Amino acid sequence: MTPAAPPTTSPRHPQDPPPVPAAPASGETGATGTAGGTGAGSGPPPPPERGGAGGEARLYAALARVHDPEIRVLNLAELGVLRAARIGADGTPVVTITPTYVGCPAMDVIRADVRTAVLAAGYADVRIETVWSPAWTTDWIGPRARAKLAAAGIAPPGPRPPGARPSGAGPDGRRLLPLSVAAPPCPRCAAADTEEVTRFGSTACKALWRCRSCLEPFDHLKEH
Amino acid sequence: MTTAPPTAPGPSPAPAGPPVAYVLRPADDALIAAQRMAQWCTNAPQLEEDVALANIALDLLGQARALLTHAGGLEGRGRDEDALAFLRDEPEFTNVQLVELPNGDFAHSIAKLLFFAAYQRLWYERTAAARDPELAAIAAKAVKESTYHLDHAATWTERLGDGTEESHRRMRAGVAAVWPYTHDLFAADPLAARLAAEGVGVDPAELRPEWLATVEEVLTRSGLAVPAGDWAPTGGRHGVHTEHFSLLLMEMQSLHRAHPGVTW
């Protein structure tokens, strides 16, 4: 449905040229960043924790109840999947999300959950936009969310290795890629003596690890 | 089946403008690689590997969906990802033959993944700086995934190549069987070359030196070598495919064609 939208309502389609870095006052811009800076620097803006303007507070409150279907302890904002939420010019809420992985199978569920939550909050409709850029990274998961992950038995991601630009041989000339980082401590007993069982765990974003001390297996949210 | 590449310049297979055809190449690569890889599901040598290969297939499918959707948008004739994936016929697919080859044994599939992921990683890395912001954004995400796939394939190549006599034999056989099809990745492509010259695309031919260095490093440390021989079947970019492709397509498209528009 297109209710005679005047061209002033900035549709913000991904095909549009990179947006001019708008005045950073309100937290609702910055969803569609420029695509140029790949991975190299950790430039992208942190995910919005809550809405800036008052009119969006209710919207953000509704969205705070939407959890990632595969990581139930985090809501979309904590995970970094929620990029922006605003009230469009026609009064319809516009929610911008970004996938963790391009093929993340949870995205359809997330869209449905967002719709349900926003409608339940009293809005008549909602527009959900998906953006690819800036590419999601585990660096957007904040300290509080990491603590929640650990409490749920999921070892949170460590910092991505510096210069994790995927290319060429590693410093020792042998490791192909600087993918892996220090072993995560066991989220159950905090022992440091852990080992990777498999790099592809219960979901695309997790690897399976095992604690050599308490012998329990655990999920590890991969640095990405 | 020997598929001699058309020596004449040959018309672009896609009915639409060049950008669409350009985007369909990597889209089809990812789609067909995903479909083939998914056939490992429940068949991998161990449970962990089953999950790994399924996840890699899922990544590839996600890339394919994003790229096909983008291609459909560029085309502007209302074809969505499903229309492009399920309603095109064999000659309209422009994926390289490498990704449609049967899986063979596990080592064959690992060799395919090694060569393909190494290529994809480079292509996505270059494309992340492309002028088309949508394409660049997709590539910037996908490059992380290809990096992971490459690392997985490299780990297995080393484990098998540097493992037992039997695993070495199989890994070497896999590399030898798949190798000729890698040339298709870098075959002369007038469209890509033109777009590269205009600064809007990547010419795959330019990627080969770095690709070869990566692959050679992995093979060498695995006790293997780059195979000799110069048989180089090509033609995928022109819609010329192996006889295995039609069966793959039939399986992939049958449900959608039997029940048009079905969702679940």
XYZ file of C-alpha atoms in Angstrom:
488
model
C 0.000 0.000 0.000
C 1.321 3.365 -0.999
C -0.697 6.201 0.431
C 0.301 8.922 -1.999
C 3.663 9.440 -0.434
C 5.203 12.749 -1.356
C 8.789 12.457 -2.516
C 9.950 14.153 0.616
C 9.509 11.043 2.713
C 12.926 9.638 1.874
C 12.263 5.990 1.097
C 15.823 5.039 2.019
C 16.153 2.159 -0.323
C 19.441 0.391 -0.380
C 19.890 1.276 -4.029
C 19.954 4.911 -3.185
C 23.335 6.562 -3.195
C 25.090 6.462 0.126
C 23.365 8.896 2.424
C 24.984 12.104 3.331
C 26.165 11.737 6.891
C 23.290 13.546 8.458
C 23.417 15.575 11.590
C 24.110 12.937 14.198
C 21.775 14.490 16.709
C 18.934 12.008 16.454
C 19.738 8.366 16.836
C 17.520 7.304 14.008
C 19.858 7.972 11.133
C 22.799 5.896 10.176
C 20.917 2.763 9.212
C 22.186 2.734 5.689
C 25.836 3.499 6.056
C 28.218 3.728 3.185
C 29.345 0.463 1.786
C 32.915 1.438 1.142
C 34.611 0.597 4.384
C 34.752 -3.160 4.493
C 35.672 -4.629 7.775
C 38.944 -2.790 7.978
C 38.093 -0.256 10.604
C 35.486 -0.661 13.271
C 33.720 2.409 11.992
C 30.028 1.547 11.927
C 27.801 3.144 14.478
C 26.771 1.142 17.496
C 23.259 -0.225 17.462
C 20.592 2.007 18.875
C 19.784 1.208 22.449
C 16.669 3.279 22.455
C 14.934 5.917 20.437
C 16.033 9.482 20.567
C 12.825 11.353 20.069
C 9.944 10.911 22.482
C 7.522 9.698 19.841
C 9.688 6.679 19.249
C 9.967 5.604 22.850
C 6.833 3.493 22.643
C 8.092 1.892 19.473
C 11.435 1.013 21.026
C 9.683 -0.310 24.109
C 7.677 -2.647 21.905
C 10.771 -3.731 20.021
C 12.643 -4.414 23.243
C 10.297 -7.345 23.714
C 11.375 -8.968 20.454
C 14.076 -11.515 21.089
C 16.294 -13.290 18.669
C 14.551 -16.602 18.024
C 17.781 -18.544 18.241
C 19.406 -16.633 21.076
C 16.454 -16.124 23.333
C 18.291 -14.121 25.971
C 19.002 -11.151 23.730
C 16.574 -8.752 22.165
C 17.183 -7.398 18.706
C 18.773 -4.183 19.897
C 21.178 -6.016 22.195
C 22.191 -8.315 19.379
C 22.734 -5.414 17.016
C 20.159 -6.630 14.524
C 17.883 -3.669 15.175
C 19.445 -0.760 13.359
C 16.823 1.941 13.666
C 13.218 2.578 14.456
C 11.296 5.715 13.624
C 7.856 6.980 12.869
C 7.517 7.631 9.167
C 6.023 10.776 7.714
C 2.698 9.019 7.220
C 2.656 7.920 10.856
C 3.620 4.339 10.134
C 6.498 2.973 12.184
C 9.549 2.040 10.154
C 11.827 -0.578 11.642
C 15.217 -1.179 10.110
C 16.993 -4.461 10.736
C 20.158 -6.104 9.448
C 20.861 -9.821 9.279
C 23.715 -11.369 11.197
C 24.567 -13.678 8.325
C 23.282 -13.135 4.804
C 21.389 -16.397 4.946
C 20.330 -16.213 8.566
C 17.183 -18.370 8.615
C 15.850 -16.483 11.614
C 15.182 -13.319 9.647
C 11.701 -14.317 8.563
C 10.776 -15.132 12.134
C 12.301 -11.867 13.289
C 10.239 -9.918 10.765
C 7.081 -11.681 11.876
C 7.902 -11.089 15.539
C 8.618 -7.404 14.922
C 5.310 -7.018 13.150
C 3.436 -8.772 15.935
C 5.110 -6.714 18.653
C 4.582 -3.377 16.944
C 0.948 -4.080 16.156
C 0.425 -5.281 19.713
C 1.723 -1.923 20.893
C -1.208 -0.253 19.164
C 0.195 0.764 15.820
C -1.977 0.076 12.812
C 0.839 -1.013 10.555
C 4.598 -1.300 10.348
C 7.174 -1.150 7.596
C 10.207 -3.362 8.051
C 13.307 -2.546 6.054
C 16.362 -4.729 5.761
C 19.771 -3.206 5.231
C 23.048 -4.974 4.471
C 25.389 -2.179 5.254
C 27.166 -1.605 7.524
C 27.685 -5.324 7.859
C 26.716 -6.746 11.226
C 29.528 -7.600 13.548
C 29.675 -9.178 16.970
C 31.490 -6.054 18.105
C 28.054 -4.457 18.353
C 27.062 -6.729 21.210
C 27.564 -4.663 24.312
C 28.948 -5.667 27.704
C 25.522 -6.126 29.278
C 24.377 -8.379 26.485
C 27.585 -10.369 26.703
C 26.952 -10.938 30.381
C 23.471 -12.192 29.529
C 24.905 -14.607 27.004
C 27.400 -15.987 29.481
C 24.688 -16.360 32.101
C 22.717 -18.418 29.591
C 25.654 -20.740 29.005
C 26.720 -19.212 25.711
C 30.296 -18.008 25.660
C 30.144 -14.478 24.275
C 32.307 -13.502 21.320
C 35.684 -12.047 22.009
C 36.891 -8.957 20.219
C 37.606 -9.546 16.589
C 41.324 -9.792 15.979
C 42.786 -6.474 14.925
C 42.948 -6.088 11.197
C 40.609 -9.022 10.756
C 40.324 -8.165 7.129
C 40.026 -11.527 5.500
C 42.930 -11.858 3.187
C 46.144 -13.676 2.659
C 48.314 -15.610 5.005
C 48.636 -14.828 8.645
C 51.710 -13.454 10.329
C 53.234 -16.906 10.687
C 52.678 -17.448 6.992
C 50.835 -20.660 7.732
C 47.498 -19.861 9.246
C 45.491 -18.945 6.235
C 43.270 -16.493 8.006
C 43.227 -14.679 11.267
C 39.895 -16.216 12.089
C 40.283 -17.752 15.419
C 41.064 -15.962 18.565
C 41.807 -16.871 22.118
C 39.756 -19.735 23.486
C 36.679 -18.497 25.315
C 36.502 -19.364 28.985
C 33.868 -21.883 30.002
C 30.601 -20.059 30.689
C 29.734 -22.610 33.379
C 32.847 -22.983 35.492
C 34.945 -20.129 34.084
C 37.872 -22.422 33.425
C 40.179 -21.212 30.696
C 41.031 -24.702 29.499
C 38.547 -25.151 26.662
C 38.684 -26.629 23.180
C 36.779 -26.229 19.972
C 34.700 -29.253 19.015
C 33.335 -27.892 15.768
C 33.228 -24.494 14.155
C 29.664 -24.878 13.026
C 27.372 -25.294 15.972
C 23.670 -25.264 16.649
C 23.182 -22.149 14.530
C 25.178 -20.379 11.849
C 26.497 -17.865 14.354
C 27.705 -20.328 16.977
C 30.526 -22.821 17.319
C 30.526 -25.787 19.675
C 33.179 -25.861 22.374
C 33.968 -28.099 25.304
C 35.417 -27.362 28.690
C 38.327 -29.581 29.628
C 37.823 -28.796 33.275
C 34.123 -29.433 33.913
C 33.808 -31.439 30.681
C 30.600 -29.716 29.697
C 30.039 -28.684 26.085
C 28.929 -25.134 25.428
C 27.971 -22.822 22.572
C 30.241 -19.978 21.605
C 28.977 -17.028 19.645
C 31.595 -16.699 16.948
C 33.497 -13.526 16.338
C 32.133 -12.193 13.092
C 30.743 -34.169 -22.502
C 33.200 -31.749 -23.815
C 31.868 -28.283 -23.703
C 33.968 -26.183 -25.925
C 33.546 -22.550 -25.087
C 32.067 -20.485 -27.844
C 34.997 -18.952 -29.579
C 32.921 -16.229 -31.100
C 32.142 -13.363 -28.746
C 28.666 -14.750 -28.266
C 25.671 -12.778 -27.170
C 24.978 -12.216 -23.533
C 22.633 -14.978 -22.413
C 20.454 -12.871 -20.178
C 17.675 -11.070 -21.949
C 18.131 -7.919 -19.923
C 20.806 -5.271 -19.720
C 24.402 -5.928 -18.775
C 24.144 -5.145 -15.064
C 21.559 -7.852 -14.569
C 23.653 -10.422 -16.359
C 26.654 -9.342 -14.339
C 24.845 -9.825 -11.038
C 23.333 -13.119 -12.123
C 26.769 -14.708 -12.477
C 27.659 -14.675 -8.771
C 24.006 -15.217 -7.871
C 23.855 -18.418 -9.898
C 27.246 -19.534 -8.599
C 26.010 -19.220 -5.035
C 22.609 -20.737 -5.720
C 23.861 -23.839 -7.473
C 26.728 -24.307 -5.028
C 24.186 -24.125 -2.210
C 21.902 -26.652 -3.824
C 24.744 -29.071 -4.437
C 26.238 -28.597 -1.002
C 22.887 -29.177 0.661
C 22.889 -32.675 -0.756
C 25.448 -33.521 1.897
C 22.805 -33.061 4.535
C 22.480 -36.364 6.454
C 25.291 -37.816 4.347
C 28.413 -36.233 5.779
C 31.036 -38.474 7.384
C 30.253 -37.216 10.876
C 27.533 -35.259 12.581
C 29.626 -32.142 13.086
C 30.509 -32.091 9.422
C 26.900 -32.546 8.489
C 26.079 -29.404 10.430
C 29.067 -27.583 8.974
C 28.238 -28.338 5.367
C 24.586 -27.513 5.900
C 25.581 -24.187 7.411
C 27.875 -23.415 4.510
C 25.068 -24.265 2.105
C 22.805 -21.973 4.049
C 25.302 -19.125 3.794
C 25.526 -19.653 0.059
C 21.773 -19.755 -0.281
C 21.514 -16.500 1.622
C 24.018 -14.889 -0.721
C 22.107 -16.234 -3.695
C 18.814 -14.853 -2.410
C 20.243 -11.407 -1.849
C 21.950 -11.341 -5.237
C 18.947 -12.709 -7.126
C 16.664 -10.201 -5.459
C 19.048 -7.448 -6.433
C 19.266 -8.722 -10.008
C 15.485 -8.823 -10.229
C 15.320 -5.253 -8.987
C 17.865 -4.090 -11.543
C 15.949 -5.802 -14.276
C 12.755 -4.069 -13.236
C 10.377 -6.537 -14.803
C 8.942 -7.883 -11.617
C 10.968 -11.058 -11.367
C 11.751 -11.843 -7.753
C 14.269 -14.295 -6.339
C 11.884 -17.205 -6.779
C 11.155 -16.387 -10.393
C 14.854 -16.190 -11.138
C 15.743 -19.349 -9.248
C 12.864 -21.567 -10.230
C 11.536 -20.344 -13.547
C 14.643 -20.017 -15.636
C 15.852 -22.882 -17.791
C 19.268 -24.394 -18.054
C 20.839 -22.124 -20.718
C 19.762 -19.069 -18.741
C 21.901 -20.017 -15.768
C 25.347 -18.499 -15.895
C 27.049 -20.265 -13.009
C 30.408 -21.877 -13.534
C 30.357 -25.595 -14.113
C 32.515 -26.116 -11.046
C 29.610 -25.634 -8.663
C 27.262 -27.993 -10.488
C 29.638 -30.963 -10.515
C 28.408 -33.949 -8.534
C 29.656 -34.061 -4.989
C 31.724 -37.214 -5.427
C 33.278 -38.375 -2.209
C 33.958 -36.050 0.689
C 37.416 -35.124 -0.563
C 35.986 -34.153 -3.948
C 33.539 -31.836 -2.277
C 36.211 -30.326 -0.072
C 38.364 -29.656 -3.119
C 35.414 -27.947 -4.801
C 34.745 -25.869 -1.738
C 38.393 -24.908 -1.405
C 38.631 -23.642 -4.961
C 35.238 -21.985 -4.977
C 35.491 -20.295 -1.594
C 38.939 -18.952 -2.462
C 37.435 -17.431 -5.603
C 34.321 -16.105 -3.906
C 36.340 -14.489 -1.151
C 38.417 -12.528 -3.657
C 35.423 -11.600 -5.781
C 33.418 -10.402 -2.809
C 36.376 -8.558 -1.392
C 36.830 -6.584 -4.604
C 33.119 -6.127 -5.085
C 32.736 -4.692 -1.599
C 34.372 -1.616 -3.062
C 32.129 -1.590 -6.132
C 30.146 1.414 -7.195
C 26.754 -0.277 -6.884
C 26.056 0.251 -3.180
C 23.620 -2.637 -2.876
C 26.011 -5.079 -4.493
C 28.864 -3.722 -2.402
C 26.884 -4.153 0.799
C 25.982 -7.747 0.005
C 29.591 -8.493 -0.868
C 30.879 -6.883 2.305
C 28.778 -9.265 4.339
C 29.411 -12.303 2.184
C 33.178 -11.953 2.234
C 33.208 -12.829 5.914
C 31.309 -15.998 5.174
C 33.498 -17.038 2.262
C 36.511 -16.505 4.461
C 35.093 -18.932 6.951
C 34.252 -21.468 4.233
C 37.737 -21.208 2.835
C 39.246 -21.799 6.220
C 37.054 -24.835 6.735
C 37.984 -26.309 3.360
C 41.662 -25.560 3.897
C 41.606 -27.283 7.274
C 40.076 -30.399 5.784
C 42.396 -30.361 2.776
C 45.343 -30.369 5.106
C 43.871 -33.007 7.361
C 43.149 -35.346 4.499
C 46.161 -34.531 2.349
C 48.522 -34.840 5.273
C 46.651 -37.724 6.892
C 46.678 -41.405 6.103
C 47.721 -42.965 2.839
C 44.085 -43.477 1.938
C 42.982 -39.972 2.826
C 45.903 -38.533 0.882
C 45.021 -40.616 -2.136
C 41.427 -39.459 -2.038
C 42.254 -35.820 -1.511
C 44.692 -35.882 -4.398
C 42.101 -37.574 -6.584
C 39.528 -34.960 -5.600
C 41.829 -32.083 -6.437
C 42.746 -33.678 -9.751
C 39.129 -34.269 -10.723
C 37.931 -30.801 -9.891
C 40.911 -28.757 -10.965
C 40.128 -28.493 -14.708
C 36.848 -26.772 -13.871
C 38.533 -23.997 -11.933
C 39.633 -22.352 -15.163
C 36.020 -21.485 -15.884
C 36.118 -19.098 -12.927
C 38.689 -16.952 -14.671
C 37.696 -17.432 -18.295
C 37.678 -14.339 -20.433
C 34.421 -12.527 -19.862
C 33.889 -9.527 -22.132
C 31.075 -8.174 -20.014
C 33.007 -8.312 -16.756
C 36.123 -6.993 -18.443
C 34.207 -4.028 -19.828
C 32.592 -3.262 -16.486
C 35.968 -3.553 -14.790
C 37.437 -1.119 -17.279
C 34.639 1.265 -16.464
C 35.368 0.870 -12.786
C 32.040 -0.687 -11.891
C 32.886 -4.374 -11.916
C 35.486 -7.000 -11.236
C 37.268 -8.856 -14.016
C 37.642 -12.404 -12.708
C 40.693 -12.973 -14.878
C 42.566 -10.479 -12.731
C 41.848 -12.489 -9.609
C 43.659 -15.592 -10.704
C 47.205 -14.825 -9.512
C 46.078 -14.194 -5.957
C 43.666 -17.111 -6.078
C 46.424 -19.401 -7.287
C 48.755 -18.236 -4.528
C 46.145 -19.007 -1.877
C 45.241 -22.380 -3.291
C 48.824 -23.378 -3.933
C 49.767 -22.527 -0.367
C 47.037 -24.784 0.987
C 47.850 -27.641 -1.365
C 51.548 -27.428 -0.637
C 51.141 -27.530 3.093
C 48.808 -30.492 2.628
C 51.416 -32.502 0.765
C 49.624 -31.966 -2.517
C 50.419 -30.081 -5.669
C 48.633 -28.062 -8.300
C 47.684 -30.633 -10.926
C 49.320 -30.552 -14.313
C 47.379 -30.713 -17.551
C 45.636 -28.070 -19.505
C 42.166 -29.418 -20.109
C 39.941 -26.490 -19.262
C 36.249 -26.912 -19.910
C 34.486 -23.574 -19.844
C 31.204 -22.101 -20.926
C 29.226 -21.736 -17.724
C 29.021 -17.985 -18.105
C 27.439 -18.535 -21.516
C 24.849 -20.958 -20.228
C 26.736 -24.051 -21.297
C 26.570 -26.696 -18.605
C 27.519 -30.263 -17.826
C 25.033 -33.071 -18.134
C 24.735 -33.131 -14.346
C 23.138 -29.727 -14.279
C 19.722 -30.582 -15.652
C 19.162 -33.173 -12.947
C 20.124 -30.700 -10.269
C 17.807 -28.087 -11.720
C 14.955 -30.533 -12.019
C 15.204 -31.420 -8.361
C 15.555 -27.811 -7.303
C 12.715 -26.451 -9.438
C 10.163 -29.245 -9.497
C 8.224 -28.245 -6.402
C 7.889 -24.625 -7.395
C 6.848 -25.507 -10.913
C 4.333 -28.103 -9.774
C 2.798 -25.668 -7.314
C 3.355 -22.166 -8.701
C 3.527 -19.529 -6.024
C 3.409 -22.011 -3.201
C 4.703 -20.809 0.153
C 5.286 -22.615 3.414
